[in-house]
Amino acid sequence: MLLENLSYVEVEGYLSEKDVVLIPIGSTEQHSPYGLIGTDFITAEAIAREVGKRMDILVAPTITYGMSQHHMGFPGTVTLSPETLISLIKDVVNSFLEHGFRRIIFINGHGGNINAVNTAFEQLKYENKKGIFQIISWFLLPEVQEMEKMIFGDKNGYHATPSEVSITKYLRPEAFQTKPSSEREEIEKIETYWPLNKEEFKKVYPDGRMNSAPWLAKEKYGKLIMEEAVRILEEKIKKIVKMEIL
Ligand code: NI
């Protein structure tokens, strides 16, 4: 059930039975020459929408920009500052709260968003807002990571991972016609500090990958990994829906 396709009358009907909404959030940032700039929001959106469909719960429009400052050395990347992202999350949550939503769950596709989103939740709680505010990052679910390890071994890395690239390949195969098909044998294992600014990031990760082998991505892996993420998210959200709001 997509919020964007409903009328306010239908939303009133939904709220008379349920108070949960899923909000996909990702980023618009480089994912190496092998992956799509929209990777993080395309994956989060598809996973959230599939969960929403199976559970018959509302999915809000996707937040397609995130905190991507360290990727700004690569064209096409668009970033919000952490302050902007905190304000954006607060405004979105407050809007849903005002109409009676109480379980507001962000399905996240980008690691750089996590700190700011949690800070927004803490600030909302400090302002005595009633409800359950959660961010669930599909790529950090232990069951998903286990599957990724089985498929890609130690070549998944941290950014432009073959897992996320596989999911986008499964969802948008046509976008990969123009991406390089060359494969490399070795991947660099780089140890560095964090956070990095855009120049530091480019120095350590010149083509935008972070210890990953995105050329290993395949549609069939994307289907498997997405299915596992959806399955685990369903379990987690079922628990949140049953939780008592204090
Ligand atoms: Ni990503």
Coordinates of N, CA and C and ligand atoms in Angstrom, one line a residue:
M1 N 0.8 -1.2 0.0 CA 0.0 0.0 0.0 C 0.9 1.2 0.0
L2 N 0.8 2.0 -1.1 CA 1.7 3.2 -1.2 C 0.9 4.5 -0.8
L3 N 1.4 5.2 0.1 CA 0.8 6.4 0.6 C 0.5 7.4 -0.6
E4 N 1.4 7.4 -1.6 CA 1.3 8.3 -2.7 C 0.1 8.0 -3.6
N5 N -0.4 6.8 -3.5 CA -1.6 6.4 -4.3 C -2.9 6.5 -3.6
L6 N -2.9 6.9 -2.3 CA -4.1 7.0 -1.5 C -4.7 8.4 -1.5
S7 N -6.0 8.5 -1.1 CA -6.5 9.8 -0.8 C -6.5 10.0 0.7
Y8 N -6.7 11.2 1.2 CA -6.7 11.4 2.7 C -7.8 10.6 3.3
V9 N -8.9 10.4 2.6 CA -10.0 9.6 3.1 C -9.6 8.2 3.4
E10 N -8.8 7.7 2.4 CA -8.3 6.3 2.6 C -7.3 6.2 3.7
V11 N -6.5 7.3 3.9 CA -5.5 7.3 5.0 C -6.3 7.3 6.4
E12 N -7.4 8.1 6.4 CA -8.2 8.1 7.7 C -8.7 6.7 8.0
G13 N -9.1 6.0 6.9 CA -9.6 4.6 7.1 C -8.5 3.7 7.6
Y14 N -7.3 3.8 7.0 CA -6.1 3.1 7.5 C -5.8 3.3 9.0
L15 N -5.9 4.6 9.3 CA -5.5 5.0 10.7 C -6.6 4.5 11.7
S16 N -7.8 4.2 11.3 CA -8.7 3.7 12.2 C -8.4 2.2 12.6
E17 N -7.5 1.6 11.8 CA -7.1 0.2 12.2 C -5.6 0.1 12.5
K18 N -4.7 0.9 11.9 CA -3.3 0.7 12.1 C -2.6 2.1 12.3
D19 N -1.4 2.0 12.9 CA -0.7 3.2 13.2 C 0.8 3.1 12.8
V20 N 1.0 2.2 11.8 CA 2.4 2.0 11.4 C 2.6 2.5 10.0
V21 N 3.8 3.1 9.8 CA 4.2 3.5 8.4 C 5.7 3.2 8.2
L22 N 6.0 2.7 7.0 CA 7.4 2.5 6.6 C 7.8 3.6 5.7
I23 N 9.0 4.1 6.0 CA 9.6 5.2 5.1 C 11.0 4.7 4.6
P24 N 11.0 4.4 3.3 CA 12.3 4.1 2.8 C 13.3 5.3 2.7
I25 N 14.5 5.1 3.1 CA 15.5 6.2 3.0 C 16.8 5.6 2.4
G26 N 17.5 6.4 1.6 CA 18.7 6.0 1.0 C 19.6 7.1 0.8
S27 N 20.3 7.2 -0.4 CA 21.2 8.3 -0.7 C 21.3 8.4 -2.2
T28 N 21.8 9.5 -2.6 CA 22.1 9.7 -4.1 C 23.6 9.9 -4.1
E29 N 24.3 8.8 -4.3 CA 25.8 8.9 -4.2 C 26.5 7.9 -5.1
Q30 N 27.7 8.2 -5.5 CA 28.5 7.3 -6.3 C 28.6 5.9 -5.7
H31 N 28.5 4.9 -6.6 CA 28.7 3.5 -6.1 C 29.7 2.9 -7.0
S32 N 30.8 3.6 -7.3 CA 31.9 3.1 -8.1 C 31.5 3.1 -9.6
P33 N 32.4 2.7 -10.5 CA 31.9 2.7 -11.9 C 31.0 1.6 -12.2
Y34 N 30.8 0.6 -11.3 CA 30.0 -0.6 -11.5 C 28.6 -0.5 -11.1
G35 N 28.3 0.4 -10.1 CA 27.0 0.5 -9.5 C 26.3 1.8 -9.8
L36 N 25.0 1.8 -9.5 CA 24.1 3.0 -9.8 C 24.2 4.0 -8.7
I37 N 24.1 5.3 -9.1 CA 24.1 6.4 -8.1 C 22.9 6.3 -7.2
G38 N 21.8 5.7 -7.7 CA 20.6 5.6 -6.8 C 20.6 4.3 -6.0
T39 N 21.7 3.5 -6.0 CA 21.6 2.2 -5.4 C 21.0 2.2 -4.0
D40 N 21.4 3.1 -3.1 CA 20.9 3.0 -1.7 C 19.4 3.2 -1.6
F41 N 18.9 4.1 -2.4 CA 17.4 4.4 -2.2 C 16.6 3.4 -3.1
I42 N 17.2 2.9 -4.2 CA 16.5 1.9 -5.0 C 16.3 0.6 -4.2
T43 N 17.3 0.2 -3.5 CA 17.3 -1.0 -2.7 C 16.3 -0.9 -1.5
A44 N 16.5 0.2 -0.8 CA 15.6 0.5 0.4 C 14.1 0.5 0.0
E45 N 13.9 1.2 -1.1 CA 12.5 1.4 -1.6 C 11.9 0.1 -2.0
A46 N 12.6 -0.7 -2.7 CA 12.0 -2.0 -3.2 C 11.8 -2.9 -2.0
I47 N 12.7 -3.0 -1.1 CA 12.6 -3.9 0.1 C 11.4 -3.4 0.9
A48 N 11.3 -2.1 1.2 CA 10.2 -1.5 2.0 C 8.9 -1.8 1.3
R49 N 8.8 -1.6 0.0 CA 7.5 -1.8 -0.7 C 7.1 -3.2 -0.7
E50 N 8.0 -4.1 -0.8 CA 7.7 -5.6 -0.7 C 7.2 -5.9 0.6
V51 N 7.8 -5.4 1.7 CA 7.4 -5.7 3.1 C 6.0 -5.1 3.3
G52 N 5.8 -3.9 2.8 CA 4.5 -3.2 2.9 C 3.4 -4.0 2.2
K53 N 3.7 -4.5 1.1 CA 2.7 -5.3 0.3 C 2.3 -6.6 1.0
R54 N 3.4 -7.3 1.6 CA 3.1 -8.6 2.2 C 2.4 -8.4 3.6
M55 N 2.6 -7.3 4.2 CA 2.1 -7.1 5.6 C 0.8 -6.2 5.5
D56 N 0.5 -5.7 4.3 CA -0.6 -4.7 4.2 C -0.4 -3.5 5.1
I57 N 0.8 -3.0 5.0 CA 1.0 -1.7 5.8 C 1.5 -0.6 4.8
L58 N 1.3 0.6 5.2 CA 1.5 1.8 4.4 C 3.0 2.1 4.2
V59 N 3.4 2.4 3.0 CA 4.8 2.8 2.7 C 4.8 4.2 2.2
A60 N 5.5 5.1 2.8 CA 5.6 6.5 2.5 C 6.5 6.7 1.3
P61 N 6.4 7.8 0.6 CA 7.4 8.1 -0.5 C 8.8 8.1 0.1
T62 N 9.7 7.7 -0.8 CA 11.1 7.5 -0.5 C 11.9 8.7 -0.2
I63 N 12.7 8.8 0.8 CA 13.7 9.9 1.0 C 14.9 9.5 0.2
T64 N 15.2 10.2 -0.9 CA 16.2 9.7 -1.9 C 17.6 10.4 -1.6
Y65 N 17.6 11.4 -0.8 CA 18.9 12.0 -0.5 C 19.3 11.7 1.0
G66 N 20.6 11.6 1.2 CA 21.0 11.3 2.6 C 22.3 12.0 2.9
M67 N 23.0 11.5 3.9 CA 24.2 12.1 4.3 C 25.4 11.4 3.6
S68 N 25.9 12.1 2.6 CA 26.9 11.5 1.7 C 28.1 12.4 1.5
Q69 N 28.5 13.2 2.5 CA 29.5 14.2 2.4 C 30.8 13.6 1.9
H70 N 31.2 12.4 2.3 CA 32.5 11.8 2.0 C 32.5 11.3 0.5
H71 N 31.3 11.3 -0.1 CA 31.3 10.8 -1.6 C 31.3 12.0 -2.5
M72 N 31.4 13.3 -2.0 CA 31.3 14.4 -2.8 C 32.4 14.7 -3.8
G73 N 33.5 13.9 -3.7 CA 34.6 13.9 -4.7 C 34.2 13.3 -6.0
F74 N 33.0 12.7 -6.1 CA 32.5 12.0 -7.3 C 31.3 12.7 -7.8
P75 N 31.2 13.1 -9.1 CA 30.1 13.8 -9.7 C 28.8 13.0 -9.7
G76 N 27.7 13.7 -9.5 CA 26.4 13.0 -9.4 C 26.0 12.7 -7.9
T77 N 26.9 12.8 -7.0 CA 26.6 12.7 -5.6 C 25.9 13.9 -5.1
V78 N 24.9 13.8 -4.3 CA 24.2 14.9 -3.7 C 24.1 14.6 -2.2
T79 N 24.5 15.6 -1.4 CA 24.5 15.3 0.0 C 23.7 16.3 0.8
L80 N 23.1 15.8 1.9 CA 22.5 16.7 2.9 C 23.6 16.8 4.0
S81 N 23.6 17.9 4.7 CA 24.5 18.0 5.9 C 23.8 17.2 7.0
P82 N 24.5 16.7 8.0 CA 23.8 16.0 9.1 C 22.7 16.9 9.7
E83 N 23.0 18.2 9.8 CA 22.0 19.0 10.4 C 20.7 19.0 9.6
T84 N 20.8 19.1 8.3 CA 19.6 19.1 7.4 C 18.9 17.8 7.6
L85 N 19.6 16.7 7.6 CA 19.0 15.4 7.7 C 18.2 15.2 9.0
I86 N 18.8 15.7 10.1 CA 18.2 15.6 11.4 C 16.8 16.4 11.3
S87 N 16.9 17.6 10.7 CA 15.7 18.5 10.6 C 14.6 17.8 9.7
L88 N 15.1 17.2 8.6 CA 14.2 16.6 7.7 C 13.5 15.4 8.4
I89 N 14.2 14.6 9.1 CA 13.6 13.4 9.7 C 12.6 13.9 10.8
K90 N 13.0 14.9 11.6 CA 12.1 15.4 12.6 C 10.8 15.9 12.0
D91 N 10.9 16.7 10.9 CA 9.7 17.2 10.2 C 8.8 16.1 9.7
V92 N 9.4 15.1 9.1 CA 8.7 14.0 8.5 C 8.0 13.2 9.7
V93 N 8.7 12.9 10.7 CA 8.1 12.1 11.8 C 7.0 13.0 12.5
N94 N 7.2 14.2 12.7 CA 6.2 15.1 13.3 C 4.9 15.1 12.5
S95 N 5.1 15.1 11.2 CA 3.9 15.2 10.3 C 3.1 13.9 10.5
F96 N 3.8 12.8 10.5 CA 3.0 11.5 10.6 C 2.4 11.4 12.0
L97 N 3.1 11.9 13.0 CA 2.6 11.9 14.4 C 1.3 12.7 14.5
E98 N 1.3 13.8 13.9 CA 0.2 14.8 14.0 C -1.1 14.1 13.5
H99 N -1.0 13.2 12.6 CA -2.2 12.5 12.1 C -2.6 11.2 12.7
G100 N -1.8 10.8 13.7 CA -2.1 9.6 14.4 C -1.2 8.4 14.2
F101 N -0.2 8.5 13.3 CA 0.7 7.4 13.2 C 1.6 7.4 14.5
R102 N 1.9 6.2 14.9 CA 2.7 6.1 16.2 C 3.9 5.1 16.0
R103 N 3.9 4.3 15.0 CA 5.0 3.4 14.8 C 5.6 3.8 13.4
I104 N 6.8 4.5 13.5 CA 7.3 5.1 12.3 C 8.7 4.5 12.1
I105 N 8.8 3.7 11.0 CA 9.9 2.8 10.8 C 10.6 3.2 9.5
F106 N 11.8 3.7 9.6 CA 12.6 4.0 8.4 C 13.4 2.7 7.9
I107 N 13.2 2.4 6.7 CA 13.9 1.2 6.1 C 15.1 1.8 5.3
N108 N 16.3 1.6 5.8 CA 17.5 2.4 5.4 C 18.4 1.6 4.5
G109 N 18.9 2.2 3.5 CA 19.9 1.6 2.5 C 21.2 2.2 2.6
H110 N 21.5 3.1 3.5 CA 22.8 3.9 3.5 C 23.3 4.1 4.9
G111 N 24.5 3.5 5.2 CA 25.1 3.6 6.5 C 25.3 5.1 7.0
G112 N 25.6 6.0 6.1 CA 25.9 7.4 6.5 C 24.7 8.1 7.1
N113 N 23.5 7.5 6.9 CA 22.3 8.1 7.5 C 22.0 7.8 9.0
I114 N 22.6 6.7 9.4 CA 22.2 6.2 10.7 C 22.4 7.1 11.9
N115 N 23.5 7.8 12.0 CA 23.8 8.7 13.1 C 22.8 9.8 13.2
A116 N 22.6 10.4 12.1 CA 21.7 11.6 12.0 C 20.2 11.2 12.3
V117 N 19.8 10.1 11.8 CA 18.4 9.6 12.0 C 18.2 9.3 13.5
N118 N 19.2 8.6 14.1 CA 19.0 8.3 15.5 C 19.1 9.5 16.4
T119 N 19.9 10.5 15.9 CA 19.9 11.8 16.7 C 18.5 12.5 16.6
A120 N 17.9 12.4 15.5 CA 16.6 13.0 15.3 C 15.6 12.3 16.2
F121 N 15.7 11.0 16.3 CA 14.8 10.2 17.2 C 15.0 10.6 18.6
E122 N 16.3 10.8 19.0 CA 16.5 11.1 20.4 C 16.0 12.5 20.7
Q123 N 16.1 13.4 19.8 CA 15.6 14.8 20.0 C 14.1 14.8 20.1
L124 N 13.4 14.0 19.3 CA 12.0 13.9 19.3 C 11.5 13.3 20.7
K125 N 12.3 12.3 21.2 CA 11.9 11.8 22.5 C 12.2 12.8 23.6
Y126 N 13.2 13.6 23.4 CA 13.5 14.6 24.4 C 12.4 15.7 24.4
E127 N 11.7 15.8 23.2 CA 10.6 16.7 23.1 C 9.3 16.0 23.5
N128 N 9.4 14.9 24.1 CA 8.2 14.1 24.6 C 7.3 13.6 23.6
K129 N 7.8 13.3 22.4 CA 6.9 12.8 21.3 C 6.6 11.3 21.6
K130 N 5.3 11.0 21.5 CA 4.9 9.6 21.8 C 4.9 8.7 20.6
G131 N 5.5 7.5 20.7 CA 5.5 6.6 19.6 C 6.8 5.8 19.6
I132 N 6.9 4.9 18.6 CA 8.1 4.1 18.4 C 8.7 4.5 17.1
F133 N 10.0 5.0 17.2 CA 10.7 5.5 16.0 C 11.9 4.5 15.8
Q134 N 12.0 4.0 14.7 CA 13.0 3.0 14.4 C 13.7 3.2 13.0
I135 N 15.0 2.9 13.0 CA 15.6 2.8 11.7 C 16.2 1.4 11.6
I136 N 15.8 0.7 10.5 CA 16.3 -0.6 10.2 C 17.1 -0.6 8.9
S137 N 18.4 -0.9 9.0 CA 19.3 -0.9 7.8 C 19.3 -2.3 7.3
W138 N 18.8 -2.6 6.1 CA 18.6 -3.9 5.6 C 20.0 -4.6 5.5
F139 N 21.0 -3.9 5.2 CA 22.3 -4.5 4.9 C 23.1 -4.8 6.2
L140 N 22.6 -4.4 7.3 CA 23.2 -4.7 8.6 C 22.5 -5.8 9.3
L141 N 21.4 -6.4 8.8 CA 20.7 -7.5 9.4 C 21.7 -8.7 9.4
P142 N 21.9 -9.3 10.6 CA 22.9 -10.4 10.6 C 22.6 -11.5 9.6
E143 N 21.3 -11.9 9.4 CA 21.0 -13.0 8.5 C 21.3 -12.6 7.1
V144 N 21.2 -11.3 6.7 CA 21.5 -10.9 5.4 C 23.0 -10.9 5.2
Q145 N 23.7 -10.5 6.3 CA 25.2 -10.4 6.2 C 25.8 -11.9 6.1
E146 N 25.1 -12.8 6.7 CA 25.5 -14.2 6.7 C 25.4 -14.7 5.2
M147 N 24.3 -14.4 4.6 CA 24.0 -14.8 3.2 C 25.1 -14.2 2.3
E148 N 25.3 -12.9 2.5 CA 26.3 -12.2 1.7 C 27.7 -12.8 1.8
K149 N 28.0 -13.2 3.0 CA 29.3 -13.9 3.2 C 29.4 -15.2 2.5
M150 N 28.3 -15.9 2.5 CA 28.2 -17.2 1.8 C 28.4 -17.1 0.3
I151 N 27.8 -16.0 -0.2 CA 27.9 -15.8 -1.7 C 29.2 -15.1 -2.1
F152 N 29.6 -14.1 -1.4 CA 30.8 -13.3 -1.8 C 32.0 -13.4 -0.9
G153 N 32.0 -14.2 0.1 CA 33.1 -14.4 1.0 C 33.5 -13.1 1.6
D154 N 34.8 -12.7 1.5 CA 35.3 -11.5 2.1 C 35.4 -10.4 1.0
K155 N 34.6 -10.5 -0.1 CA 34.7 -9.5 -1.2 C 33.5 -8.6 -1.2
N156 N 32.7 -8.7 -0.1 CA 31.5 -7.8 -0.1 C 31.9 -6.3 0.2
G157 N 32.9 -6.2 1.2 CA 33.3 -4.8 1.5 C 32.3 -4.0 2.2
Y158 N 32.4 -2.6 2.1 CA 31.5 -1.7 2.9 C 30.8 -0.8 2.0
H159 N 31.2 -0.6 0.8 CA 30.5 0.4 -0.1 C 30.6 -0.1 -1.5
A160 N 29.5 0.1 -2.3 CA 29.4 -0.4 -3.7 C 29.6 -1.9 -3.5
T161 N 28.9 -2.5 -2.6 CA 29.1 -4.0 -2.4 C 28.4 -4.8 -3.5
P162 N 28.9 -5.9 -3.8 CA 28.3 -6.8 -4.8 C 26.8 -7.1 -4.4
S163 N 26.5 -7.1 -3.1 CA 25.2 -7.4 -2.6 C 24.2 -6.3 -3.1
E164 N 24.5 -5.1 -2.7 CA 23.6 -4.0 -3.1 C 23.5 -3.8 -4.6
V165 N 24.7 -4.0 -5.3 CA 24.7 -3.9 -6.7 C 23.9 -5.1 -7.4
S166 N 23.9 -6.2 -6.8 CA 23.1 -7.4 -7.3 C 21.6 -7.0 -7.2
I167 N 21.2 -6.4 -6.1 CA 19.8 -6.1 -5.9 C 19.3 -5.1 -7.0
T168 N 20.2 -4.1 -7.2 CA 19.8 -3.1 -8.3 C 19.8 -3.8 -9.7
K169 N 20.7 -4.7 -9.9 CA 20.8 -5.4 -11.1 C 19.5 -6.3 -11.4
Y170 N 19.0 -6.8 -10.3 CA 17.8 -7.6 -10.3 C 16.6 -6.7 -10.6
L171 N 16.6 -5.5 -10.0 CA 15.5 -4.6 -10.1 C 15.5 -3.8 -11.4
R172 N 16.7 -3.4 -11.9 CA 16.9 -2.5 -13.0 C 17.9 -3.0 -14.0
P173 N 17.8 -4.2 -14.5 CA 18.8 -4.8 -15.4 C 19.2 -3.9 -16.5
E174 N 18.3 -3.1 -17.0 CA 18.6 -2.3 -18.2 C 19.6 -1.2 -17.9
A175 N 19.7 -0.8 -16.6 CA 20.7 0.3 -16.3 C 22.1 -0.2 -16.3
F176 N 22.3 -1.5 -16.4 CA 23.6 -2.1 -16.3 C 24.2 -2.3 -17.7
Q177 N 23.5 -2.0 -18.8 CA 24.0 -2.2 -20.1 C 25.2 -1.3 -20.4
T178 N 25.2 -0.1 -19.7 CA 26.3 0.8 -19.9 C 27.4 0.8 -18.9
K179 N 27.3 -0.2 -17.9 CA 28.4 -0.3 -16.9 C 29.5 -1.2 -17.3
P180 N 30.7 -1.0 -16.8 CA 31.8 -1.9 -17.2 C 31.5 -3.4 -16.9
S181 N 32.0 -4.3 -17.7 CA 31.8 -5.7 -17.4 C 33.1 -6.3 -17.0
S182 N 34.2 -5.5 -17.1 CA 35.5 -6.0 -16.7 C 35.6 -6.5 -15.3
E183 N 36.3 -7.5 -15.1 CA 36.4 -8.1 -13.8 C 37.9 -8.0 -13.3
R184 N 38.0 -7.7 -12.0 CA 39.4 -7.7 -11.5 C 39.6 -8.9 -10.6
E185 N 40.8 -9.4 -10.5 CA 41.1 -10.5 -9.7 C 41.1 -10.2 -8.2
E186 N 41.9 -9.1 -7.9 CA 42.2 -8.8 -6.5 C 41.5 -7.6 -6.1
I187 N 41.1 -7.6 -4.8 CA 40.6 -6.3 -4.2 C 41.6 -5.9 -3.1
E188 N 41.7 -4.6 -3.0 CA 42.6 -4.0 -2.0 C 41.9 -4.1 -0.6
K189 N 42.7 -4.4 0.4 CA 42.1 -4.4 1.8 C 42.8 -3.2 2.5
I190 N 42.0 -2.2 2.6 CA 42.6 -0.9 3.1 C 42.1 -0.7 4.5
E191 N 43.0 -0.3 5.4 CA 42.6 0.1 6.8 C 42.9 1.5 6.9
T192 N 41.8 2.2 7.4 CA 42.0 3.7 7.6 C 41.1 4.2 8.7
Y193 N 41.1 5.4 9.0 CA 40.3 6.0 10.0 C 39.0 6.5 9.4
W194 N 38.0 6.8 10.3 CA 36.7 7.3 9.9 C 36.2 8.3 10.9
P195 N 35.5 9.4 10.5 CA 35.1 9.8 9.1 C 36.3 10.3 8.3
L196 N 36.0 10.4 7.0 CA 36.9 11.0 6.0 C 36.2 12.1 5.4
N197 N 37.0 13.2 5.0 CA 36.4 14.2 4.1 C 36.5 13.7 2.6
K198 N 35.9 14.5 1.7 CA 35.9 14.0 0.3 C 37.3 13.7 -0.3
E199 N 38.2 14.6 0.0 CA 39.6 14.4 -0.5 C 40.3 13.2 0.1
E200 N 40.1 13.0 1.4 CA 40.7 11.9 2.0 C 40.1 10.6 1.5
F201 N 38.8 10.6 1.3 CA 38.1 9.4 0.8 C 38.6 9.0 -0.6
K202 N 38.8 10.0 -1.4 CA 39.2 9.7 -2.8 C 40.7 9.2 -2.8
K203 N 41.5 9.7 -1.9 CA 42.8 9.3 -1.8 C 42.9 7.8 -1.4
V204 N 42.0 7.4 -0.5 CA 42.1 6.0 0.0 C 41.3 5.1 -1.0
Y205 N 40.2 5.6 -1.5 CA 39.3 4.8 -2.4 C 39.1 5.4 -3.7
P206 N 40.2 5.4 -4.6 CA 40.2 6.2 -5.8 C 39.0 6.0 -6.7
D207 N 38.5 4.7 -6.8 CA 37.4 4.5 -7.8 C 36.0 4.4 -7.0
G208 N 36.0 4.7 -5.7 CA 34.8 4.8 -5.0 C 34.3 3.5 -4.3
R209 N 35.0 2.4 -4.6 CA 34.7 1.2 -3.8 C 35.3 1.2 -2.5
M210 N 34.8 0.5 -1.5 CA 35.4 0.4 -0.2 C 35.6 -1.2 0.0
N211 N 36.8 -1.7 -0.3 CA 37.1 -3.1 -0.1 C 36.1 -4.1 -0.7
S212 N 35.4 -3.6 -1.8 CA 34.4 -4.5 -2.3 C 34.7 -4.9 -3.8
A213 N 34.0 -5.9 -4.2 CA 34.1 -6.4 -5.6 C 32.8 -6.4 -6.3
P214 N 32.3 -5.1 -6.7 CA 30.9 -5.0 -7.2 C 30.8 -5.7 -8.6
W215 N 31.9 -6.0 -9.2 CA 31.8 -6.8 -10.5 C 31.3 -8.2 -10.3
L216 N 31.2 -8.7 -9.1 CA 30.7 -10.0 -8.8 C 29.1 -10.0 -8.8
A217 N 28.5 -8.9 -8.9 CA 27.1 -8.8 -8.7 C 26.3 -9.6 -9.8
K218 N 25.3 -10.2 -9.4 CA 24.4 -11.0 -10.4 C 23.0 -10.9 -10.0
E219 N 22.1 -10.8 -10.9 CA 20.7 -10.7 -10.7 C 20.2 -11.8 -9.7
K220 N 20.6 -13.0 -9.9 CA 20.1 -14.1 -9.1 C 20.5 -13.9 -7.6
Y221 N 21.7 -13.4 -7.4 CA 22.1 -13.1 -6.0 C 21.2 -12.0 -5.4
G222 N 20.9 -11.0 -6.2 CA 20.1 -9.9 -5.8 C 18.7 -10.3 -5.3
K223 N 18.2 -11.2 -6.1 CA 16.8 -11.8 -5.8 C 16.9 -12.5 -4.4
L224 N 17.9 -13.3 -4.2 CA 18.1 -14.1 -3.0 C 18.2 -13.1 -1.8
I225 N 19.2 -12.2 -1.9 CA 19.5 -11.3 -0.8 C 18.3 -10.4 -0.4
M226 N 17.6 -9.9 -1.5 CA 16.4 -9.1 -1.2 C 15.3 -9.9 -0.5
E227 N 15.1 -11.1 -0.9 CA 14.1 -12.0 -0.3 C 14.4 -12.2 1.2
E228 N 15.7 -12.4 1.5 CA 16.1 -12.6 2.9 C 15.9 -11.4 3.7
A229 N 16.2 -10.2 3.1 CA 16.0 -8.9 3.8 C 14.5 -8.7 4.1
V230 N 13.7 -9.0 3.1 CA 12.3 -8.8 3.3 C 11.7 -9.8 4.4
R231 N 12.2 -11.0 4.4 CA 11.7 -12.0 5.3 C 12.1 -11.6 6.8
I232 N 13.3 -11.1 7.0 CA 13.7 -10.7 8.3 C 13.0 -9.5 8.7
L233 N 12.9 -8.5 7.8 CA 12.2 -7.3 8.2 C 10.7 -7.5 8.6
E234 N 10.1 -8.5 7.9 CA 8.7 -8.8 8.2 C 8.6 -9.3 9.7
E235 N 9.6 -10.1 10.1 CA 9.6 -10.6 11.4 C 9.8 -9.5 12.4
K236 N 10.7 -8.6 12.1 CA 11.0 -7.5 13.0 C 9.8 -6.6 13.2
I237 N 9.2 -6.3 12.0 CA 8.1 -5.3 12.0 C 6.9 -5.9 12.7
K238 N 6.7 -7.2 12.6 CA 5.6 -7.9 13.3 C 5.7 -7.6 14.8
K239 N 6.9 -7.7 15.3 CA 7.2 -7.5 16.8 C 6.9 -6.0 17.1
I240 N 7.3 -5.1 16.3 CA 7.1 -3.7 16.6 C 5.6 -3.3 16.6
V241 N 4.9 -4.0 15.7 CA 3.4 -3.7 15.6 C 2.7 -4.2 16.9
K242 N 3.3 -5.2 17.5 CA 2.6 -5.7 18.7 C 3.1 -5.0 20.0
M243 N 4.1 -4.3 19.9 CA 4.7 -3.6 21.1 C 3.7 -2.6 21.7
E244 N 3.7 -2.5 23.0 CA 2.8 -1.5 23.6 C 3.5 -0.2 23.6
I245 N 2.8 0.8 23.2 CA 3.3 2.2 23.2 C 3.1 2.8 24.6
L246 N 4.2 3.2 25.3 CA 4.1 3.7 26.7 C 3.5 5.1 26.8
Ligands
NI1 NI 25.2 1.8 -1.0

